[in-house]
Short mmCIF file of C-alpha atoms in Angstrom, two decimals:
data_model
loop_
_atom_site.label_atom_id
_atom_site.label_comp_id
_atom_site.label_asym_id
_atom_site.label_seq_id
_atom_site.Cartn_x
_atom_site.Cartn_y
_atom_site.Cartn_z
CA UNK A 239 -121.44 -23.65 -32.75
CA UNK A 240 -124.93 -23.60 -34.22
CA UNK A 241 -125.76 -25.09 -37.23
CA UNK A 242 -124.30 -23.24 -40.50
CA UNK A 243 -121.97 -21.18 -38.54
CA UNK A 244 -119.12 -20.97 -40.07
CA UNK A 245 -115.99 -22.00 -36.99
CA UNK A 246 -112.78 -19.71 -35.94
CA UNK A 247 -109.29 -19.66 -33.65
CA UNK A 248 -107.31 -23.09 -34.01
CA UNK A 249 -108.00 -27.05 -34.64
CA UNK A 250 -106.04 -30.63 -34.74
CA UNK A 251 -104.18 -31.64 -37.71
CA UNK A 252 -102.34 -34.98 -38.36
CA UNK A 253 -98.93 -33.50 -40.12
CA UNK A 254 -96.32 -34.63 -41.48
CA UNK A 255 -93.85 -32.81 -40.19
CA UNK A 256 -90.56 -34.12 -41.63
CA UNK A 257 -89.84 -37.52 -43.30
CA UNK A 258 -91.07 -40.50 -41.54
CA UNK A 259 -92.63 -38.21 -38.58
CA UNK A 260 -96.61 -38.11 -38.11
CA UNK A 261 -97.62 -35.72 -35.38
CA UNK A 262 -101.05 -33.48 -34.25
CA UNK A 263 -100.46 -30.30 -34.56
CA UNK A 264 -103.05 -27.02 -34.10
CA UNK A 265 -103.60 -25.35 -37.20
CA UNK A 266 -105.41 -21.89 -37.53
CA UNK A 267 -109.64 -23.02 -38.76
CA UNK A 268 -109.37 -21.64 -42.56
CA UNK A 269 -111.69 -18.79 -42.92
CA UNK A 270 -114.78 -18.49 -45.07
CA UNK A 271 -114.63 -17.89 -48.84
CA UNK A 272 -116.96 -17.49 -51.49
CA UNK A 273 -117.90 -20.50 -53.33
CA UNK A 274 -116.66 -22.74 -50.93
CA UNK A 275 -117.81 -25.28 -48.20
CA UNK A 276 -116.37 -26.13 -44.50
CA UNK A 277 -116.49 -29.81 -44.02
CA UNK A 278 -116.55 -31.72 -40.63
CA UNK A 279 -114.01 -34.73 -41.44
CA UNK A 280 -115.40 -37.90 -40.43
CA UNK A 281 -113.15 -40.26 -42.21
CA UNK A 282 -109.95 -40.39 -44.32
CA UNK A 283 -108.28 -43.33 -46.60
CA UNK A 284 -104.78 -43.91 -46.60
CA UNK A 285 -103.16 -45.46 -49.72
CA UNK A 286 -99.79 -45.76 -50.96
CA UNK A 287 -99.40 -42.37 -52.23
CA UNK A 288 -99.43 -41.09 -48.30
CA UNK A 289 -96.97 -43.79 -47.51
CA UNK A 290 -94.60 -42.25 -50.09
CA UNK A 291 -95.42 -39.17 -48.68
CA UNK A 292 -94.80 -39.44 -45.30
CA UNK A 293 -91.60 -41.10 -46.48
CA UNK A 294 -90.31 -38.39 -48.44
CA UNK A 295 -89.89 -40.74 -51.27
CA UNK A 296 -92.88 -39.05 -53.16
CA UNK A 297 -92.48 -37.94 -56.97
CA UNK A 298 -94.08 -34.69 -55.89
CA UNK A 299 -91.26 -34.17 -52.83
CA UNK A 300 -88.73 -34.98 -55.12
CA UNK A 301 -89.70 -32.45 -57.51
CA UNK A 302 -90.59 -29.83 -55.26
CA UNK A 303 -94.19 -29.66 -55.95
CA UNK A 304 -94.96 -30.72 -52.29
CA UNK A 305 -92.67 -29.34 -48.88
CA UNK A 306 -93.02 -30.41 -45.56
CA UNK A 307 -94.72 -30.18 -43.40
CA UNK A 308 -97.23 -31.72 -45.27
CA UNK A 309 -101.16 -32.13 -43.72
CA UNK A 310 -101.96 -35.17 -45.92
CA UNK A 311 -105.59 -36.51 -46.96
CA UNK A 312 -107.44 -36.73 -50.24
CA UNK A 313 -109.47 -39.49 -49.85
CA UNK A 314 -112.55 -38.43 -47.13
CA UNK A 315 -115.98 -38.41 -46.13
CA UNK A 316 -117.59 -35.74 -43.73
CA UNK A 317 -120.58 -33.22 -43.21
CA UNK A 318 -120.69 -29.78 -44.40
CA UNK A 319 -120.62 -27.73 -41.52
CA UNK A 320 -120.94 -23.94 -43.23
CA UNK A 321 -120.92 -22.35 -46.44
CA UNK A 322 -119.05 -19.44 -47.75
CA UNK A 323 -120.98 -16.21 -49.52
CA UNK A 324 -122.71 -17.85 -53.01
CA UNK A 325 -122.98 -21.63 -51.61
CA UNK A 326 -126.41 -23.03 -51.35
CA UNK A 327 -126.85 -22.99 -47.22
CA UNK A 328 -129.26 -26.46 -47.48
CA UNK A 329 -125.56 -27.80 -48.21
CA UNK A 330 -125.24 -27.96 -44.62
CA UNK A 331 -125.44 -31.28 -42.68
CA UNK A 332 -125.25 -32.94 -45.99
CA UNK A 333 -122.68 -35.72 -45.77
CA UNK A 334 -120.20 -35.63 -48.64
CA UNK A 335 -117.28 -36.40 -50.63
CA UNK A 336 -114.81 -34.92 -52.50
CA UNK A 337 -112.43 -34.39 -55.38
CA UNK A 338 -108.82 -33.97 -55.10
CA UNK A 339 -108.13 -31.65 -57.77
CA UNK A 340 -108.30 -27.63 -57.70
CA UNK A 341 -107.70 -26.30 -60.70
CA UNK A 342 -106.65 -22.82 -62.19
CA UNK A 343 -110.00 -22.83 -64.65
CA UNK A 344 -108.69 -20.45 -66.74
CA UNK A 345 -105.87 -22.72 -69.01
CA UNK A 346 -105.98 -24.22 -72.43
CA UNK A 347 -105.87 -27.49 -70.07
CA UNK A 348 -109.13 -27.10 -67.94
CA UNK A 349 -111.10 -25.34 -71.02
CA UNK A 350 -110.43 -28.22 -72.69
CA UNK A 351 -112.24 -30.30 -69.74
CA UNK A 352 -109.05 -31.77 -68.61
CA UNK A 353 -109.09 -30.47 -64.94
CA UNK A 354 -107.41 -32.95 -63.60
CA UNK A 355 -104.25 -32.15 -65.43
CA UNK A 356 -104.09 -28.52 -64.78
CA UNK A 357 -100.22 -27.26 -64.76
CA UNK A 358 -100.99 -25.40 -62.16
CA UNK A 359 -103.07 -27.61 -60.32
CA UNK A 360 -103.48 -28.17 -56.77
CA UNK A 361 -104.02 -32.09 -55.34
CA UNK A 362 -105.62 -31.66 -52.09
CA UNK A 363 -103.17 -33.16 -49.39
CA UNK A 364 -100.64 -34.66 -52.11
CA UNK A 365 -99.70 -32.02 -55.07
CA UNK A 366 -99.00 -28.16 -53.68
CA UNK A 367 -99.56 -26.03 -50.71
CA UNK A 368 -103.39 -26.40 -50.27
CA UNK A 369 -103.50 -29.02 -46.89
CA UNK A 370 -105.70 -31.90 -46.79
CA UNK A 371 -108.25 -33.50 -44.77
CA UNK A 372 -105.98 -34.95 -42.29
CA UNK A 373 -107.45 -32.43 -39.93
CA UNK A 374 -110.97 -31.43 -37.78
CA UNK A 375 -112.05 -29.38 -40.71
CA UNK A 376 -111.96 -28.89 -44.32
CA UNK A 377 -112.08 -25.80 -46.59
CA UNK A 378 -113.42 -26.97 -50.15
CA UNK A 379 -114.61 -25.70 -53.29
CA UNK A 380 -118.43 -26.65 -53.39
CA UNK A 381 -117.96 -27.57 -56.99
CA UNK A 382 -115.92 -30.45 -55.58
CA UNK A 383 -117.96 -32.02 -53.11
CA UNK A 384 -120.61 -34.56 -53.94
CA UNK A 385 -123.48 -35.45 -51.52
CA UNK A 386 -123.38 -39.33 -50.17
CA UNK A 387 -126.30 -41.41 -50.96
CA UNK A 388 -128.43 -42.50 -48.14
CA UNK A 389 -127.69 -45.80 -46.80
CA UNK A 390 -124.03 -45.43 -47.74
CA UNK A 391 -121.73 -45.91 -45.17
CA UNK A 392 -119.87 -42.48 -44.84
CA UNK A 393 -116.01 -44.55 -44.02
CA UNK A 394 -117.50 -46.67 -47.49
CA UNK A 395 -118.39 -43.30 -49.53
CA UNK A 396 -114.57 -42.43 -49.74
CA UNK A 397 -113.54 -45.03 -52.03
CA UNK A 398 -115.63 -42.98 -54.84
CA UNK A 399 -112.49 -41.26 -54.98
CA UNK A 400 -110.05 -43.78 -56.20
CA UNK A 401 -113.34 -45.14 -57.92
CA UNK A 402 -113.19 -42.32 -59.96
CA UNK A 403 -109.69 -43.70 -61.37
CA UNK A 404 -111.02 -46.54 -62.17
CA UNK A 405 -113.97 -45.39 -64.31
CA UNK A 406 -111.37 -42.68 -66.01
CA UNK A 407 -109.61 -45.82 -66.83
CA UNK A 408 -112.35 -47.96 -68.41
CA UNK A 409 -113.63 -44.74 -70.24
CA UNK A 410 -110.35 -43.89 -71.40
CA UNK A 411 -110.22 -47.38 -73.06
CA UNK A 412 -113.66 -46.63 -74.20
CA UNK A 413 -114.10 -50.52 -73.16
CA UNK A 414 -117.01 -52.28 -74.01
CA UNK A 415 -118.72 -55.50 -72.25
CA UNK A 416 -117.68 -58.53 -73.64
CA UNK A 417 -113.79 -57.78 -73.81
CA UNK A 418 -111.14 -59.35 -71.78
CA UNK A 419 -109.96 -57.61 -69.34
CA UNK A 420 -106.32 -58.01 -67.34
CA UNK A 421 -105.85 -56.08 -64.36
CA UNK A 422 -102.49 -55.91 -62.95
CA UNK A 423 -102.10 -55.77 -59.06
CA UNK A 424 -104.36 -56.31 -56.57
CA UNK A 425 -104.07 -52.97 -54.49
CA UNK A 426 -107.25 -50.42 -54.30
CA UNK A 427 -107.38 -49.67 -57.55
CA UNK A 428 -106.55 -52.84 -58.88
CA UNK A 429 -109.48 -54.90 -57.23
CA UNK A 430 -112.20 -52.09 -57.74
CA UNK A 431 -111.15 -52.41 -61.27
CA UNK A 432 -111.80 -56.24 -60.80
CA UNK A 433 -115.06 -55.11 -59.55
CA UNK A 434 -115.70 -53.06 -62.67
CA UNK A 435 -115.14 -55.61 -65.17
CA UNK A 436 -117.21 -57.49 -63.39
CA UNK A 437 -119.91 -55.46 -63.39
CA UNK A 438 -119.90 -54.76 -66.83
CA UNK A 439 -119.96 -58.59 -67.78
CA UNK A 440 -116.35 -58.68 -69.10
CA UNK A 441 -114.25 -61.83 -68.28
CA UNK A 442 -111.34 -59.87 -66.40
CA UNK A 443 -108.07 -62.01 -64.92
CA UNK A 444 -105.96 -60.51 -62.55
CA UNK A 445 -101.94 -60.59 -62.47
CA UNK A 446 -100.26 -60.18 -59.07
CA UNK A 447 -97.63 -61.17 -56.95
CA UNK A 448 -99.67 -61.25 -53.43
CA UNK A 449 -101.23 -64.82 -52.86
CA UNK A 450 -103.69 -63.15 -50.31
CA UNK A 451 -105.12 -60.72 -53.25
CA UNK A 452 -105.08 -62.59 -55.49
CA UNK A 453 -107.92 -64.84 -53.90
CA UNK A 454 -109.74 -61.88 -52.93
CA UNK A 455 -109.90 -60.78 -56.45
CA UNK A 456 -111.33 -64.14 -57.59
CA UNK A 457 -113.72 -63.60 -54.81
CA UNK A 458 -114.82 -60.41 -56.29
CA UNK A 459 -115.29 -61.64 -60.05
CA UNK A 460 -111.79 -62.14 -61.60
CA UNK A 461 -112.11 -65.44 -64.03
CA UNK A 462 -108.27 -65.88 -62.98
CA UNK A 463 -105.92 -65.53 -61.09
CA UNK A 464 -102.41 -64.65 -62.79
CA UNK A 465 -98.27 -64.19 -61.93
CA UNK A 466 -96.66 -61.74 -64.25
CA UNK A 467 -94.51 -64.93 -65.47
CA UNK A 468 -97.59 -67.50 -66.14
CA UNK A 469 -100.24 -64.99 -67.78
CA UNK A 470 -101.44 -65.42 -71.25
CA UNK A 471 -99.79 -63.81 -74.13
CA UNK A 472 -101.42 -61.72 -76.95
CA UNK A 473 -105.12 -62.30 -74.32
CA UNK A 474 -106.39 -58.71 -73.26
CA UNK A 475 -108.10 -55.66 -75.27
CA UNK A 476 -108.38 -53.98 -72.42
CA UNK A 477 -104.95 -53.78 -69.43
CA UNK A 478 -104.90 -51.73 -66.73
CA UNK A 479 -101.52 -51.60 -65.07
CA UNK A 480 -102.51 -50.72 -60.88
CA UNK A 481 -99.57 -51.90 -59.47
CA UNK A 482 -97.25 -48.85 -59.65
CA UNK A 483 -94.03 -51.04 -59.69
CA UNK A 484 -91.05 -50.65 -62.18
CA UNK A 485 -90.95 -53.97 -62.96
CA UNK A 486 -93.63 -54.58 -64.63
CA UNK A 487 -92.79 -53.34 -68.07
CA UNK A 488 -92.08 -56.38 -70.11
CA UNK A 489 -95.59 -58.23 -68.63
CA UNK A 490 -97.38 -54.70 -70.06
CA UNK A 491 -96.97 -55.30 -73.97
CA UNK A 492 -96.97 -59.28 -73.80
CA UNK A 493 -100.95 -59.75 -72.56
CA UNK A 494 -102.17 -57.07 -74.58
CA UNK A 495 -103.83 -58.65 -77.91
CA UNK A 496 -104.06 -56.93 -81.43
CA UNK A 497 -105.08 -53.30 -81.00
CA UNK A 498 -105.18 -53.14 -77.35
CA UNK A 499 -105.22 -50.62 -75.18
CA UNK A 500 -102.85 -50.45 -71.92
CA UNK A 501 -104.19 -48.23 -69.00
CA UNK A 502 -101.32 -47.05 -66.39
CA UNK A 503 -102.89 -46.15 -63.80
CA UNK A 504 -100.26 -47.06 -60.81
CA UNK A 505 -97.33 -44.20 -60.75
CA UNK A 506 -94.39 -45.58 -60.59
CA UNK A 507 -91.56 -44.04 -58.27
CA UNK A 508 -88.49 -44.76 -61.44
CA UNK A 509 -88.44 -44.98 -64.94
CA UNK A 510 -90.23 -48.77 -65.89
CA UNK A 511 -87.88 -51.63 -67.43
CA UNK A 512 -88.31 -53.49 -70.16
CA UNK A 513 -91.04 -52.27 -71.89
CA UNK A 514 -91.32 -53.64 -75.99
CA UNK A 515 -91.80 -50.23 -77.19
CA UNK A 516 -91.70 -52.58 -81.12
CA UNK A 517 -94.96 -54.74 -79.88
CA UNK A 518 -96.61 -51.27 -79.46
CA UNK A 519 -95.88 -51.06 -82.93
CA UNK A 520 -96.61 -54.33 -84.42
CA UNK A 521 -99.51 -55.02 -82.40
CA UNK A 522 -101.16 -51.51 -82.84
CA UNK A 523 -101.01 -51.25 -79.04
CA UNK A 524 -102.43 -47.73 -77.35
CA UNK A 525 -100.89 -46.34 -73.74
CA UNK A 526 -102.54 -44.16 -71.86
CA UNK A 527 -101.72 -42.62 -68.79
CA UNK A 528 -104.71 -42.14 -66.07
CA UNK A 529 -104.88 -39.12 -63.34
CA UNK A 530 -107.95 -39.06 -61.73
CA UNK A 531 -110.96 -38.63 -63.92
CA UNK A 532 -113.41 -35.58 -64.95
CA UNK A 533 -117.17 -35.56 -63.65
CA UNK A 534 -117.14 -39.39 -62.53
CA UNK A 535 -118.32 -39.00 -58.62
CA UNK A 536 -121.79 -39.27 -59.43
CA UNK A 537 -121.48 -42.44 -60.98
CA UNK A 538 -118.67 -43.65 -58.84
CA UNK A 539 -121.04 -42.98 -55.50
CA UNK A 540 -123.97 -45.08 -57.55
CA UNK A 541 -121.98 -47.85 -58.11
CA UNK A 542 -121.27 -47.96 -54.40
CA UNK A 543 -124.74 -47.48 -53.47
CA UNK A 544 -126.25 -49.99 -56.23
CA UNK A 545 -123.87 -52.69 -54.26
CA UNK A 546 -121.60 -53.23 -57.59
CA UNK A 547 -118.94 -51.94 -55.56
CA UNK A 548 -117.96 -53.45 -52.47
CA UNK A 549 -116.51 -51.40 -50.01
CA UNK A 550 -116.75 -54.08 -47.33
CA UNK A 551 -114.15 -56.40 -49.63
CA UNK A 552 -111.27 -53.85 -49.74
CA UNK A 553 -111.52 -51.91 -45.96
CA UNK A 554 -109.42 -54.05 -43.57
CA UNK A 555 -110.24 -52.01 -40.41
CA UNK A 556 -110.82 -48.40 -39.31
CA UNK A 557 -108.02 -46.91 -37.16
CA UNK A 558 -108.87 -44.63 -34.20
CA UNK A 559 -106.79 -41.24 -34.96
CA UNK A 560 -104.96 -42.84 -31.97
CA UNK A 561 -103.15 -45.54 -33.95
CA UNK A 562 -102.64 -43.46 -37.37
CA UNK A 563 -99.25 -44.08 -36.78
CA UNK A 564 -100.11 -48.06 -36.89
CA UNK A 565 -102.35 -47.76 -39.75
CA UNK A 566 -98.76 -46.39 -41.77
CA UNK A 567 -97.19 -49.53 -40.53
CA UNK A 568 -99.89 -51.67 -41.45
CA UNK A 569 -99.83 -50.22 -45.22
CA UNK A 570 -96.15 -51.11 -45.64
CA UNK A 571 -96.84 -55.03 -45.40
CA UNK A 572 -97.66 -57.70 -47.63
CA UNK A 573 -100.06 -60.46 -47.31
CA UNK A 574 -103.39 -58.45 -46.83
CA UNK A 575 -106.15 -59.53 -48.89
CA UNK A 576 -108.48 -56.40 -48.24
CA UNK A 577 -105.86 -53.17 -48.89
CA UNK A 578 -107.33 -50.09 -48.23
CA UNK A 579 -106.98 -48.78 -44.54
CA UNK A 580 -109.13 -46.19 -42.74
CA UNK A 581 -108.99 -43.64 -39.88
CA UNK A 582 -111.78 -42.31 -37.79
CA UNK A 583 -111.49 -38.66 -37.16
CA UNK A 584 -114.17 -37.87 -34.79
CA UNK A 585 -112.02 -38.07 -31.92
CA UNK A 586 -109.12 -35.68 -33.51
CA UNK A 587 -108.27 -33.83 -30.19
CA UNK A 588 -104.93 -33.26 -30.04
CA UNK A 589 -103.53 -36.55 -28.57
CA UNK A 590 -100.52 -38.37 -29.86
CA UNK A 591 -100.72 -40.92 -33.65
CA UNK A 592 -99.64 -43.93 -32.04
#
C-alpha cells in the first residue's frame, strides 16, 4: 500500500464476542469518508471500563446502549494512514491520538459545547455501534484526532485521553493553586489527578484502600496518604471521587470543607450508599458529575510532553496482542502500584489473545 492510499477487503480485530470471551476476528477495512482519517493502531489502553465490558457487567450492556459483539478500544495511539475527501493529506504519517466521543452536532447539547454529553452520542469502542480501536485500523473523524508531540512515546501519548478527564475535572471545579486537594482512589485517573495537583502547586492527599497505590501516589506528589476511615474531616475545597466504587458515599461529603466542590469522576456500577445529602446543604457543598472533557487534548498531550505527567509511573507493562487475554487478568487484581495496562498492536495478525 503506498503512502496515503486509503486500504480495502478484510483485517484483525480483538472482539468481544460474548461475555467473558476475547477472540480475533476479520472484520471488513471501513471504507473512506469525507472528513475522516484511517489510522494505523499502534497501541491501545485497557482500563476498567473494558473489564466491565468484556464482562457484560457494563452500565452501557445493561441498558442496551452497547450489544455484543463488541470491538472494544478508546484509549489509542497510531499513524494516519489515509484521508477521506476534505481531510488535509499532510495528515498522513502523522502519529496521533484521539477522542472518544462522536457526536450528533446538531442538538441543543453539542451547540451548547457539551459534546461529550450528546444523547445521541457515540463512545468509540464503549457507548453504541461505532467499533473501536481494538483492531489493524481505525476510521475517525479528523476533528477528533490530535497529532503527538515529538519525543512522546506513542504507547505514553494515549493516556491524554483519560488525561482529558482529569483536566474536565479540575476545570469543572474551576480549582485554583493553593487549595487542598483529596483525590479518592489510586486507579488511572486517580493518580494523574495526583499528578495534577501537583503540578499546579496544590497540597493534594490521596484516600485509597490499595497499600501499593497509595505509595505510588506519594511518590508522584500526594502530601498524604489516606483510608476512607482515617482522612480528615471538613479538609478539601476541591474532591475528586476516581474510584468508581459504591461505597464510598459517606467518605464523599465528610472531607469536603465549607463550599466545596465534589468531582465524580469514577462511574459507579449501583446506586452509591450513604451519601449526607444534609452536609451538601449545610456545608454549601457542589457535585458534579465528569464525562470526558471538551477541547482538552492539546493541553492534555503538553502536559505529557512538558514531563508534568508521567506516563512511565502509571504503565505497568505493554502486552503483545498475544497475551490480551492476560492483560484482562492482570486488570482484575489488586496490589499494583502502576494501573494502567497496554497492548502492542503491530503484530495484530490473526493469532489467538492468550
Amino acid at each position: 500500500m503506498s503512502a496515503g492510499q486509503w486500504p480495502a477487503g478484510t483485517m484483525p480485530a480483538l472482539v468481544f464476542t460474548a461475555p467473558g470471551v476475547l477472540s480475533v476476528e476479520r472484520v471488513p477495512v471501513p471504507e473512506p469518508a469525507a472528513g475522516e482519517v484511517l489510522v494505523r493502531v499502534a497501541y491501545l489502553g485497557i482500563c476498567g471500563t473494558d473489564v466491565h465490558l468484556l464482562d457484560g457487567s457494563s452500565a452501557y450492556v445493561s441498558s442496551g446502549l452497547t450489544h455484543f459483539p463488541i470491538r472494544f478500544g478508546h484509549e489509542w495511539a497510531g499513524e494516519v494512514v489515509a484521508v477521506g475527501p476534505s481531510v488535509p493529506a499532510d495528515l498522513v504519517g502523522e502519529r496521533v491520538v484521539g477522542e472518544p466521543f462522536l457526536s450528533c452536532g446538531q442538538c441543543l447539547t453539542c451547540r451548547g459545547g457539551h459534546y461529550n454529553l450528546c444523547p445521541d452520542r457515540y463512545e468509540l469502542g464503549v457507548r453504541g455501534a461505532v467499533p473501536g480501536a481494538a483492531a489493524r485500523y481505525l476510521r475517525i473523524p479528523a476533528a477528533n484526532v490530535h497529532v503527538v508531540p515529538a519525543g512522546v512515546e506513542s504507547a505514553h501519548a494515549l493516556l491524554a485521553e483519560p488525561l482529558v478527564t482529569v483536566l474536565s475535572a479540575f476545570e469543572e471545579a474551576a480549582a485554583q493553586p493553593g487549595e487542598p486537594v483529596a483525590v479518592l482512589g489510586t486507579g488511572t485517573l486517580g493518580l494523574l489527578a495526583v499528578q495534577v495537583a501537583a503540578a499546579m502547586r496544590s497540597p493534594v492527599d490521596v484516600i485509597g484502600i490499595d497499600p501499593e497505590g497509595l505509595k505510588m501516589a506519594l511518590r508522584l506528589g500526594a502530601r498524604a496518604a489516606w483510608t476512607p476511615q482515617d482522612a480528615p474531616s471538613d479538609a478539601y475545597q476541591v474532591v475528586i471521587e476516581a474510584t468508581g466504587s459504591a461505597a464510598i458515599g459517606p467518605a464523599l461529603t465528610r472531607v469536603a470543607g465549607i463550599a466545596g466542590r465534589v468531582l465524580q469522576v469514577g462511574i459507579p456500577g449501583r446506586p452509591v450508599d450513604g451519601v449526607d445529602l444534609a452536609a451538601f446543604v449545610t456545608k454549601g457543598l457542589r457535585l458534579s458529575g465528569v464525562l470526558g472533557g471538551v477541547d482538552l487534548m492539546p493541553r492534555a498531550l503538553h502536559l505529557i510532553a512538558d514531563g508534568a505527567v508521567s506516563p512511565t509511573a502509571l504503565i505497568e507493562r505493554v502486552f503483545p496482542v498475544a497475551g490480551a487475554r492476560e492483560a484482562f487478568d492482570r486488570m482484575r487484581e489488586a496490589g499494583r502500584a502502576r494501573p494502567k495496562l497496554v497492548i502492542d498492536l503491530s503484530e495484530l495478525q490473526g493469532e489467538e489473545p492468550g
